[in-house]
């Protein structure tokens, strides 16, 4: 895995370069962050450095090949199903100084601390880039906390609407909430919990839905350790198209 940090994948049709993040990317990442998060929600430079320093193999970014502008970023950290269940809010899940698990207890789950994107193709390129690495590193599933930006409006229409019920509402077989639908399409199909006071998000009335996605084909992990990374990378487009 030592060469992974310098591997880049370029999507020639859209001129997007996708790779692991480095400390030098922080100014571009801050510019992206400012476009999509409020001042209260956005991560600062110190937080981004901390994330990259702690888990360089779990922080990925997509950049415009021409300008170098950051188009999408994803910061992750190892977690466990128990830790996700215990967590009351996003900060509980996202903090980097939590107790490491005992040596014998290998972690198989990731928590997506933050996904930010201004380009749908760039967000997909993060998933396509990371999937082969996830298999090689032995990650089996990914949790994240999603806003439910349609919740406030839905409550205006139906006063007694419970957040848990709202998160499970469907239309045409897909989640009714636009962001839960977005994540559903990216493989995050399981609603683990719905938490009030999860993070500041006005349209969601501060609620968050904790979601889980299985890493496709991760169950065959002993096999992937032996398969060369470039071979897995060749299948990445195909597999993520099946999500
Ligand atoms: C959520 C986010 C990462 C999606 O970025 P993207 O991959 O570039 O996708 P788009 O913005 O093109 O949205 C794709 C679809 O999802 C829907 N969607 C996603 N998030 C949404 C939201 N918060 N409100 C309304 N619609 C949303 C869009 O309406 C769009 O629907 P369409 O295909 O019918 O037009 C981006 O909007 C973002 O950075 N948001 C702010 C931060 C955030 O909420 N991050 C996720 C929580 S960690």
PDB file of C-alpha atoms and ligand atoms in Angstrom:
ATOM      1  CA  UNK A   1       0.000   0.000   0.000  1.00  0.00           C
ATOM      2  CA  UNK A   2       2.973   2.323   0.337  1.00  0.00           C
ATOM      3  CA  UNK A   3       2.726   3.585  -3.251  1.00  0.00           C
ATOM      4  CA  UNK A   4      -1.008   4.266  -3.012  1.00  0.00           C
ATOM      5  CA  UNK A   5      -0.548   7.857  -1.899  1.00  0.00           C
ATOM      6  CA  UNK A   6       1.074   8.775  -5.195  1.00  0.00           C
ATOM      7  CA  UNK A   7      -1.350   6.912  -7.433  1.00  0.00           C
ATOM      8  CA  UNK A   8      -3.564   9.182  -9.489  1.00  0.00           C
ATOM      9  CA  UNK A   9      -6.445   8.238 -11.679  1.00  0.00           C
ATOM     10  CA  UNK A  10      -7.404  10.660 -14.395  1.00  0.00           C
ATOM     11  CA  UNK A  11     -10.846  10.708 -15.977  1.00  0.00           C
ATOM     12  CA  UNK A  12      -9.879  11.965 -19.398  1.00  0.00           C
ATOM     13  CA  UNK A  13     -13.439  12.782 -20.498  1.00  0.00           C
ATOM     14  CA  UNK A  14     -14.007  15.147 -17.600  1.00  0.00           C
ATOM     15  CA  UNK A  15     -10.409  16.113 -16.791  1.00  0.00           C
ATOM     16  CA  UNK A  16     -10.708  15.076 -13.172  1.00  0.00           C
ATOM     17  CA  UNK A  17      -7.690  13.834 -11.221  1.00  0.00           C
ATOM     18  CA  UNK A  18      -8.552  11.703  -8.196  1.00  0.00           C
ATOM     19  CA  UNK A  19      -5.985  10.802  -5.541  1.00  0.00           C
ATOM     20  CA  UNK A  20      -5.190  10.618  -1.847  1.00  0.00           C
ATOM     21  CA  UNK A  21      -5.004  14.008  -0.169  1.00  0.00           C
ATOM     22  CA  UNK A  22      -1.795  15.681   0.937  1.00  0.00           C
ATOM     23  CA  UNK A  23      -1.232  18.581   3.364  1.00  0.00           C
ATOM     24  CA  UNK A  24      -0.465  20.859   0.381  1.00  0.00           C
ATOM     25  CA  UNK A  25      -4.079  20.371  -0.806  1.00  0.00           C
ATOM     26  CA  UNK A  26      -5.556  22.141   2.211  1.00  0.00           C
ATOM     27  CA  UNK A  27      -5.949  25.630   0.624  1.00  0.00           C
ATOM     28  CA  UNK A  28      -7.869  24.130  -2.322  1.00  0.00           C
ATOM     29  CA  UNK A  29      -9.957  22.025   0.056  1.00  0.00           C
ATOM     30  CA  UNK A  30     -10.814  25.081   2.146  1.00  0.00           C
ATOM     31  CA  UNK A  31     -12.062  26.854  -0.986  1.00  0.00           C
ATOM     32  CA  UNK A  32     -14.281  23.859  -1.780  1.00  0.00           C
ATOM     33  CA  UNK A  33     -15.496  23.715   1.821  1.00  0.00           C
ATOM     34  CA  UNK A  34     -16.457  27.404   1.734  1.00  0.00           C
ATOM     35  CA  UNK A  35     -18.667  26.776  -1.311  1.00  0.00           C
ATOM     36  CA  UNK A  36     -20.726  24.013   0.286  1.00  0.00           C
ATOM     37  CA  UNK A  37     -20.747  24.511   4.056  1.00  0.00           C
ATOM     38  CA  UNK A  38     -21.748  27.439   6.268  1.00  0.00           C
ATOM     39  CA  UNK A  39     -19.060  29.028   8.458  1.00  0.00           C
ATOM     40  CA  UNK A  40     -20.477  27.074  11.413  1.00  0.00           C
ATOM     41  CA  UNK A  41     -20.319  23.750   9.594  1.00  0.00           C
ATOM     42  CA  UNK A  42     -17.059  24.084   7.638  1.00  0.00           C
ATOM     43  CA  UNK A  43     -13.841  22.414   8.747  1.00  0.00           C
ATOM     44  CA  UNK A  44     -10.869  24.726   9.274  1.00  0.00           C
ATOM     45  CA  UNK A  45      -7.310  24.204   8.048  1.00  0.00           C
ATOM     46  CA  UNK A  46      -6.106  22.697  11.338  1.00  0.00           C
ATOM     47  CA  UNK A  47      -8.908  20.116  11.291  1.00  0.00           C
ATOM     48  CA  UNK A  48      -8.135  19.138   7.703  1.00  0.00           C
ATOM     49  CA  UNK A  49      -4.427  18.757   8.469  1.00  0.00           C
ATOM     50  CA  UNK A  50      -5.303  16.603  11.462  1.00  0.00           C
ATOM     51  CA  UNK A  51      -7.516  14.330   9.343  1.00  0.00           C
ATOM     52  CA  UNK A  52      -4.895  13.935   6.615  1.00  0.00           C
ATOM     53  CA  UNK A  53      -2.067  13.359   9.112  1.00  0.00           C
ATOM     54  CA  UNK A  54      -4.077  10.771  11.026  1.00  0.00           C
ATOM     55  CA  UNK A  55      -5.349   8.745   8.041  1.00  0.00           C
ATOM     56  CA  UNK A  56      -3.613   9.651   4.761  1.00  0.00           C
ATOM     57  CA  UNK A  57      -4.964   6.451   3.172  1.00  0.00           C
ATOM     58  CA  UNK A  58      -8.530   7.406   4.060  1.00  0.00           C
ATOM     59  CA  UNK A  59      -8.667  10.966   2.731  1.00  0.00           C
ATOM     60  CA  UNK A  60      -9.377  11.334  -0.985  1.00  0.00           C
ATOM     61  CA  UNK A  61      -9.946  14.247  -3.295  1.00  0.00           C
ATOM     62  CA  UNK A  62     -10.917  14.974  -6.894  1.00  0.00           C
ATOM     63  CA  UNK A  63      -9.375  17.956  -8.633  1.00  0.00           C
ATOM     64  CA  UNK A  64      -9.849  19.760 -11.911  1.00  0.00           C
ATOM     65  CA  UNK A  65      -6.901  18.674 -14.054  1.00  0.00           C
ATOM     66  CA  UNK A  66      -6.622  22.107 -15.677  1.00  0.00           C
ATOM     67  CA  UNK A  67      -7.009  24.501 -12.746  1.00  0.00           C
ATOM     68  CA  UNK A  68      -6.155  22.302  -9.749  1.00  0.00           C
ATOM     69  CA  UNK A  69      -9.383  23.397  -8.037  1.00  0.00           C
ATOM     70  CA  UNK A  70     -10.790  20.844  -5.596  1.00  0.00           C
ATOM     71  CA  UNK A  71     -14.108  19.462  -6.897  1.00  0.00           C
ATOM     72  CA  UNK A  72     -14.853  16.845  -4.262  1.00  0.00           C
ATOM     73  CA  UNK A  73     -13.341  15.573  -1.030  1.00  0.00           C
ATOM     74  CA  UNK A  74     -13.992  12.684   1.298  1.00  0.00           C
ATOM     75  CA  UNK A  75     -12.426  12.302   4.741  1.00  0.00           C
ATOM     76  CA  UNK A  76     -12.810   8.985   6.538  1.00  0.00           C
ATOM     77  CA  UNK A  77     -11.595   7.276   9.702  1.00  0.00           C
ATOM     78  CA  UNK A  78     -11.781   3.750  11.091  1.00  0.00           C
ATOM     79  CA  UNK A  79     -14.700   2.994  13.361  1.00  0.00           C
ATOM     80  CA  UNK A  80     -16.690   0.055  14.708  1.00  0.00           C
ATOM     81  CA  UNK A  81     -20.425  -0.694  14.574  1.00  0.00           C
ATOM     82  CA  UNK A  82     -20.476  -0.376  18.384  1.00  0.00           C
ATOM     83  CA  UNK A  83     -18.894   3.098  18.299  1.00  0.00           C
ATOM     84  CA  UNK A  84     -21.394   4.238  15.661  1.00  0.00           C
ATOM     85  CA  UNK A  85     -24.276   2.877  17.754  1.00  0.00           C
ATOM     86  CA  UNK A  86     -22.998   4.649  20.890  1.00  0.00           C
ATOM     87  CA  UNK A  87     -22.468   8.018  19.160  1.00  0.00           C
ATOM     88  CA  UNK A  88     -25.095  10.659  19.844  1.00  0.00           C
ATOM     89  CA  UNK A  89     -23.893  13.235  17.339  1.00  0.00           C
ATOM     90  CA  UNK A  90     -21.561  13.786  14.395  1.00  0.00           C
ATOM     91  CA  UNK A  91     -18.726  14.992  16.651  1.00  0.00           C
ATOM     92  CA  UNK A  92     -18.813  11.701  18.568  1.00  0.00           C
ATOM     93  CA  UNK A  93     -18.329   9.836  15.281  1.00  0.00           C
ATOM     94  CA  UNK A  94     -15.840  12.229  13.713  1.00  0.00           C
ATOM     95  CA  UNK A  95     -13.362  12.875  16.513  1.00  0.00           C
ATOM     96  CA  UNK A  96      -9.883  11.577  15.800  1.00  0.00           C
ATOM     97  CA  UNK A  97      -8.610  11.182  19.343  1.00  0.00           C
ATOM     98  CA  UNK A  98     -10.912   8.363  20.403  1.00  0.00           C
ATOM     99  CA  UNK A  99      -9.435   5.260  21.980  1.00  0.00           C
ATOM    100  CA  UNK A 100      -7.748   2.932  19.490  1.00  0.00           C
ATOM    101  CA  UNK A 101      -9.194  -0.568  19.553  1.00  0.00           C
ATOM    102  CA  UNK A 102      -7.066  -3.322  21.127  1.00  0.00           C
ATOM    103  CA  UNK A 103      -4.428  -4.701  18.772  1.00  0.00           C
ATOM    104  CA  UNK A 104      -6.186  -8.017  18.255  1.00  0.00           C
ATOM    105  CA  UNK A 105      -9.417  -6.258  17.295  1.00  0.00           C
ATOM    106  CA  UNK A 106      -8.966  -5.382  13.614  1.00  0.00           C
ATOM    107  CA  UNK A 107     -11.410  -2.712  12.521  1.00  0.00           C
ATOM    108  CA  UNK A 108     -13.392  -3.399   9.359  1.00  0.00           C
ATOM    109  CA  UNK A 109     -15.612  -0.317   9.247  1.00  0.00           C
ATOM    110  CA  UNK A 110     -15.068   3.266   8.169  1.00  0.00           C
ATOM    111  CA  UNK A 111     -16.881   6.429   9.101  1.00  0.00           C
ATOM    112  CA  UNK A 112     -17.227   9.104   6.418  1.00  0.00           C
ATOM    113  CA  UNK A 113     -16.427  12.232   8.418  1.00  0.00           C
ATOM    114  CA  UNK A 114     -17.218  14.586   5.570  1.00  0.00           C
ATOM    115  CA  UNK A 115     -18.150  14.454   1.895  1.00  0.00           C
ATOM    116  CA  UNK A 116     -18.114  17.709  -0.044  1.00  0.00           C
ATOM    117  CA  UNK A 117     -18.662  18.100  -3.765  1.00  0.00           C
ATOM    118  CA  UNK A 118     -19.467  20.682  -6.417  1.00  0.00           C
ATOM    119  CA  UNK A 119     -19.405  18.192  -9.289  1.00  0.00           C
ATOM    120  CA  UNK A 120     -21.407  14.967  -9.446  1.00  0.00           C
ATOM    121  CA  UNK A 121     -18.807  13.256 -11.651  1.00  0.00           C
ATOM    122  CA  UNK A 122     -16.069  14.156  -9.168  1.00  0.00           C
ATOM    123  CA  UNK A 123     -18.043  12.642  -6.274  1.00  0.00           C
ATOM    124  CA  UNK A 124     -18.410   9.384  -8.242  1.00  0.00           C
ATOM    125  CA  UNK A 125     -14.710   9.444  -9.087  1.00  0.00           C
ATOM    126  CA  UNK A 126     -13.922   9.404  -5.350  1.00  0.00           C
ATOM    127  CA  UNK A 127     -15.925   6.208  -4.951  1.00  0.00           C
ATOM    128  CA  UNK A 128     -14.364   4.602  -8.027  1.00  0.00           C
ATOM    129  CA  UNK A 129     -10.875   5.577  -6.864  1.00  0.00           C
ATOM    130  CA  UNK A 130     -11.289   4.383  -3.297  1.00  0.00           C
ATOM    131  CA  UNK A 131     -13.066   1.050  -3.912  1.00  0.00           C
ATOM    132  CA  UNK A 132      -9.933  -0.984  -4.873  1.00  0.00           C
ATOM    133  CA  UNK A 133      -8.023   0.525  -1.952  1.00  0.00           C
ATOM    134  CA  UNK A 134     -10.896  -0.320   0.393  1.00  0.00           C
ATOM    135  CA  UNK A 135     -10.672  -3.952  -0.725  1.00  0.00           C
ATOM    136  CA  UNK A 136      -6.893  -4.068  -0.342  1.00  0.00           C
ATOM    137  CA  UNK A 137      -7.058  -2.436   3.093  1.00  0.00           C
ATOM    138  CA  UNK A 138      -9.795  -4.824   4.244  1.00  0.00           C
ATOM    139  CA  UNK A 139     -12.633  -2.351   4.812  1.00  0.00           C
ATOM    140  CA  UNK A 140     -16.047  -4.009   4.673  1.00  0.00           C
ATOM    141  CA  UNK A 141     -18.505  -1.197   5.252  1.00  0.00           C
ATOM    142  CA  UNK A 142     -18.761   2.574   5.476  1.00  0.00           C
ATOM    143  CA  UNK A 143     -20.994   4.587   7.796  1.00  0.00           C
ATOM    144  CA  UNK A 144     -21.837   8.267   7.463  1.00  0.00           C
ATOM    145  CA  UNK A 145     -24.244  10.799   8.883  1.00  0.00           C
ATOM    146  CA  UNK A 146     -26.434  12.477   6.289  1.00  0.00           C
ATOM    147  CA  UNK A 147     -28.528  15.612   6.669  1.00  0.00           C
ATOM    148  CA  UNK A 148     -32.220  15.218   5.805  1.00  0.00           C
ATOM    149  CA  UNK A 149     -32.735  18.578   4.099  1.00  0.00           C
ATOM    150  CA  UNK A 150     -36.404  17.937   3.303  1.00  0.00           C
ATOM    151  CA  UNK A 151     -37.348  17.363   6.945  1.00  0.00           C
ATOM    152  CA  UNK A 152     -38.132  20.938   7.985  1.00  0.00           C
ATOM    153  CA  UNK A 153     -40.457  21.446   5.008  1.00  0.00           C
ATOM    154  CA  UNK A 154     -42.138  18.080   5.643  1.00  0.00           C
ATOM    155  CA  UNK A 155     -42.757  19.096   9.281  1.00  0.00           C
ATOM    156  CA  UNK A 156     -44.361  22.327   8.118  1.00  0.00           C
ATOM    157  CA  UNK A 157     -46.852  20.239   6.157  1.00  0.00           C
ATOM    158  CA  UNK A 158     -47.365  17.619   8.873  1.00  0.00           C
ATOM    159  CA  UNK A 159     -46.686  18.879  12.395  1.00  0.00           C
ATOM    160  CA  UNK A 160     -46.436  15.545  14.222  1.00  0.00           C
ATOM    161  CA  UNK A 161     -44.069  13.958  11.697  1.00  0.00           C
ATOM    162  CA  UNK A 162     -41.434  11.855  13.478  1.00  0.00           C
ATOM    163  CA  UNK A 163     -37.902  12.138  12.092  1.00  0.00           C
ATOM    164  CA  UNK A 164     -37.449   8.387  12.091  1.00  0.00           C
ATOM    165  CA  UNK A 165     -40.622   7.925  10.058  1.00  0.00           C
ATOM    166  CA  UNK A 166     -39.674  10.733   7.649  1.00  0.00           C
ATOM    167  CA  UNK A 167     -36.243   9.193   6.972  1.00  0.00           C
ATOM    168  CA  UNK A 168     -37.955   5.977   5.858  1.00  0.00           C
ATOM    169  CA  UNK A 169     -40.554   7.555   3.586  1.00  0.00           C
ATOM    170  CA  UNK A 170     -40.214   6.476  -0.048  1.00  0.00           C
ATOM    171  CA  UNK A 171     -41.433   7.581  -3.423  1.00  0.00           C
ATOM    172  CA  UNK A 172     -41.011   5.363  -6.463  1.00  0.00           C
ATOM    173  CA  UNK A 173     -38.988   2.914  -4.345  1.00  0.00           C
ATOM    174  CA  UNK A 174     -36.409   5.566  -3.394  1.00  0.00           C
ATOM    175  CA  UNK A 175     -36.056   7.694  -0.244  1.00  0.00           C
ATOM    176  CA  UNK A 176     -38.296  10.769  -0.353  1.00  0.00           C
ATOM    177  CA  UNK A 177     -35.634  13.017   1.134  1.00  0.00           C
ATOM    178  CA  UNK A 178     -33.338  14.306  -1.642  1.00  0.00           C
ATOM    179  CA  UNK A 179     -30.090  13.739   0.213  1.00  0.00           C
ATOM    180  CA  UNK A 180     -31.051  10.294   1.515  1.00  0.00           C
ATOM    181  CA  UNK A 181     -31.990   9.493  -2.085  1.00  0.00           C
ATOM    182  CA  UNK A 182     -28.577  10.765  -3.200  1.00  0.00           C
ATOM    183  CA  UNK A 183     -26.808   8.443  -0.759  1.00  0.00           C
ATOM    184  CA  UNK A 184     -29.126   5.538  -1.587  1.00  0.00           C
ATOM    185  CA  UNK A 185     -27.923   5.799  -5.196  1.00  0.00           C
ATOM    186  CA  UNK A 186     -24.353   5.578  -3.945  1.00  0.00           C
ATOM    187  CA  UNK A 187     -25.004   2.363  -2.026  1.00  0.00           C
ATOM    188  CA  UNK A 188     -25.903   3.797   1.395  1.00  0.00           C
ATOM    189  CA  UNK A 189     -29.160   1.862   1.716  1.00  0.00           C
ATOM    190  CA  UNK A 190     -29.293   0.941   5.403  1.00  0.00           C
ATOM    191  CA  UNK A 191     -30.607   3.515   7.888  1.00  0.00           C
ATOM    192  CA  UNK A 192     -28.825   2.659  11.116  1.00  0.00           C
ATOM    193  CA  UNK A 193     -30.362   5.407  13.248  1.00  0.00           C
ATOM    194  CA  UNK A 194     -31.928   8.849  13.052  1.00  0.00           C
ATOM    195  CA  UNK A 195     -30.523  11.291  15.581  1.00  0.00           C
ATOM    196  CA  UNK A 196     -31.871  14.653  16.779  1.00  0.00           C
ATOM    197  CA  UNK A 197     -29.184  17.264  17.475  1.00  0.00           C
ATOM    198  CA  UNK A 198     -26.784  15.389  15.200  1.00  0.00           C
ATOM    199  CA  UNK A 199     -25.149  18.449  13.638  1.00  0.00           C
ATOM    200  CA  UNK A 200     -26.153  22.043  12.858  1.00  0.00           C
ATOM    201  CA  UNK A 201     -28.312  21.887   9.712  1.00  0.00           C
ATOM    202  CA  UNK A 202     -31.285  24.177   9.525  1.00  0.00           C
ATOM    203  CA  UNK A 203     -33.254  22.419   6.777  1.00  0.00           C
ATOM    204  CA  UNK A 204     -32.851  19.115   8.628  1.00  0.00           C
ATOM    205  CA  UNK A 205     -33.891  20.673  11.971  1.00  0.00           C
ATOM    206  CA  UNK A 206     -30.428  19.504  13.094  1.00  0.00           C
ATOM    207  CA  UNK A 207     -31.319  15.841  12.540  1.00  0.00           C
ATOM    208  CA  UNK A 208     -28.962  13.366  10.933  1.00  0.00           C
ATOM    209  CA  UNK A 209     -29.549   9.905   9.502  1.00  0.00           C
ATOM    210  CA  UNK A 210     -26.693   7.504  10.112  1.00  0.00           C
ATOM    211  CA  UNK A 211     -26.389   5.335   7.007  1.00  0.00           C
ATOM    212  CA  UNK A 212     -24.337   2.279   6.102  1.00  0.00           C
ATOM    213  CA  UNK A 213     -23.034   1.006   2.775  1.00  0.00           C
ATOM    214  CA  UNK A 214     -21.348  -2.322   2.252  1.00  0.00           C
ATOM    215  CA  UNK A 215     -18.115  -2.126   0.247  1.00  0.00           C
ATOM    216  CA  UNK A 216     -19.007  -4.142  -2.879  1.00  0.00           C
ATOM    217  CA  UNK A 217     -17.358  -7.598  -2.896  1.00  0.00           C
ATOM    218  CA  UNK A 218     -15.586  -6.957   0.424  1.00  0.00           C
ATOM    219  CA  UNK A 219     -16.742 -10.321   1.767  1.00  0.00           C
ATOM    220  CA  UNK A 220     -14.021 -11.927  -0.388  1.00  0.00           C
ATOM    221  CA  UNK A 221     -11.343  -9.976   1.485  1.00  0.00           C
ATOM    222  CA  UNK A 222      -8.748 -12.809   1.833  1.00  0.00           C
ATOM    223  CA  UNK A 223      -8.751 -13.022  -1.971  1.00  0.00           C
ATOM    224  CA  UNK A 224      -8.280  -9.277  -2.579  1.00  0.00           C
ATOM    225  CA  UNK A 225      -5.104  -9.229  -0.490  1.00  0.00           C
ATOM    226  CA  UNK A 226      -3.491 -11.369  -3.202  1.00  0.00           C
ATOM    227  CA  UNK A 227      -4.892  -9.534  -6.232  1.00  0.00           C
ATOM    228  CA  UNK A 228      -2.617  -6.739  -7.547  1.00  0.00           C
ATOM    229  CA  UNK A 229      -4.047  -3.248  -7.057  1.00  0.00           C
ATOM    230  CA  UNK A 230      -3.874  -2.303 -10.788  1.00  0.00           C
ATOM    231  CA  UNK A 231      -6.078  -5.300 -11.592  1.00  0.00           C
ATOM    232  CA  UNK A 232      -8.704  -4.226  -9.066  1.00  0.00           C
ATOM    233  CA  UNK A 233      -8.503  -0.681 -10.404  1.00  0.00           C
ATOM    234  CA  UNK A 234      -9.425  -1.971 -13.851  1.00  0.00           C
ATOM    235  CA  UNK A 235     -12.697  -3.341 -12.444  1.00  0.00           C
ATOM    236  CA  UNK A 236     -13.584  -0.279 -10.414  1.00  0.00           C
ATOM    237  CA  UNK A 237     -15.780   1.392 -13.032  1.00  0.00           C
ATOM    238  CA  UNK A 238     -17.707  -1.797 -13.593  1.00  0.00           C
ATOM    239  CA  UNK A 239     -18.321  -2.528  -9.916  1.00  0.00           C
ATOM    240  CA  UNK A 240     -19.336   0.985  -8.914  1.00  0.00           C
ATOM    241  CA  UNK A 241     -21.754   1.084 -11.843  1.00  0.00           C
ATOM    242  CA  UNK A 242     -23.594  -1.772 -10.107  1.00  0.00           C
ATOM    243  CA  UNK A 243     -24.186   0.242  -6.895  1.00  0.00           C
TER     244      UNK A 243
HETATM  245  C1  LIG B   1     -24.244  16.361  -0.929  1.00  0.00           C
HETATM  246  C2  LIG B   1     -23.190  16.728  -1.964  1.00  0.00           C
HETATM  247  C3  LIG B   1     -21.856  16.071  -1.560  1.00  0.00           C
HETATM  248  C4  LIG B   1     -23.644  16.211  -3.335  1.00  0.00           C
HETATM  249  O1  LIG B   1     -22.754  16.687  -4.310  1.00  0.00           O
HETATM  250  P1  LIG B   1     -22.660  16.072  -5.825  1.00  0.00           P
HETATM  251  O2  LIG B   1     -22.206  14.669  -5.784  1.00  0.00           O
HETATM  252  O3  LIG B   1     -21.802  17.008  -6.587  1.00  0.00           O
HETATM  253  O4  LIG B   1     -24.159  15.994  -6.330  1.00  0.00           O
HETATM  254  P2  LIG B   1     -25.200  17.128  -6.768  1.00  0.00           P
HETATM  255  O5  LIG B   1     -25.022  18.357  -5.930  1.00  0.00           O
HETATM  256  O6  LIG B   1     -25.109  17.261  -8.258  1.00  0.00           O
HETATM  257  O7  LIG B   1     -26.570  16.448  -6.356  1.00  0.00           O
HETATM  258  C5  LIG B   1     -26.982  15.215  -6.894  1.00  0.00           C
HETATM  259  C6  LIG B   1     -28.461  15.004  -6.583  1.00  0.00           C
HETATM  260  O8  LIG B   1     -28.673  14.827  -5.175  1.00  0.00           O
HETATM  261  C7  LIG B   1     -29.574  15.815  -4.681  1.00  0.00           C
HETATM  262  N1  LIG B   1     -29.085  16.314  -3.392  1.00  0.00           N
HETATM  263  C8  LIG B   1     -27.971  15.958  -2.743  1.00  0.00           C
HETATM  264  N2  LIG B   1     -27.867  16.660  -1.596  1.00  0.00           N
HETATM  265  C9  LIG B   1     -28.938  17.453  -1.539  1.00  0.00           C
HETATM  266  C10 LIG B   1     -29.402  18.419  -0.612  1.00  0.00           C
HETATM  267  N3  LIG B   1     -28.728  18.698   0.496  1.00  0.00           N
HETATM  268  N4  LIG B   1     -30.554  19.072  -0.864  1.00  0.00           N
HETATM  269  C11 LIG B   1     -31.246  18.821  -1.981  1.00  0.00           C
HETATM  270  N5  LIG B   1     -30.851  17.929  -2.896  1.00  0.00           N
HETATM  271  C12 LIG B   1     -29.721  17.240  -2.679  1.00  0.00           C
HETATM  272  C13 LIG B   1     -29.517  16.933  -5.720  1.00  0.00           C
HETATM  273  O9  LIG B   1     -30.736  17.635  -5.737  1.00  0.00           O
HETATM  274  C14 LIG B   1     -29.289  16.205  -7.015  1.00  0.00           C
HETATM  275  O10 LIG B   1     -30.509  15.705  -7.501  1.00  0.00           O
HETATM  276  P3  LIG B   1     -30.764  15.599  -9.081  1.00  0.00           P
HETATM  277  O11 LIG B   1     -29.775  14.563  -9.570  1.00  0.00           O
HETATM  278  O12 LIG B   1     -32.169  15.145  -9.154  1.00  0.00           O
HETATM  279  O13 LIG B   1     -30.497  16.967  -9.628  1.00  0.00           O
HETATM  280  C15 LIG B   1     -22.989  18.283  -2.101  1.00  0.00           C
HETATM  281  O14 LIG B   1     -24.232  18.868  -2.391  1.00  0.00           O
HETATM  282  C16 LIG B   1     -22.410  18.929  -0.859  1.00  0.00           C
HETATM  283  O15 LIG B   1     -21.191  19.053  -0.755  1.00  0.00           O
HETATM  284  N6  LIG B   1     -23.295  19.381   0.051  1.00  0.00           N
HETATM  285  C17 LIG B   1     -22.905  20.076   1.267  1.00  0.00           C
HETATM  286  C18 LIG B   1     -22.242  19.173   2.233  1.00  0.00           C
HETATM  287  C19 LIG B   1     -23.024  17.921   2.573  1.00  0.00           C
HETATM  288  O16 LIG B   1     -24.221  17.930   2.842  1.00  0.00           O
HETATM  289  N7  LIG B   1     -22.291  16.792   2.605  1.00  0.00           N
HETATM  290  C20 LIG B   1     -22.840  15.502   2.947  1.00  0.00           C
HETATM  291  C21 LIG B   1     -22.892  15.239   4.401  1.00  0.00           C
HETATM  292  S1  LIG B   1     -21.362  14.640   5.043  1.00  0.00           S
END
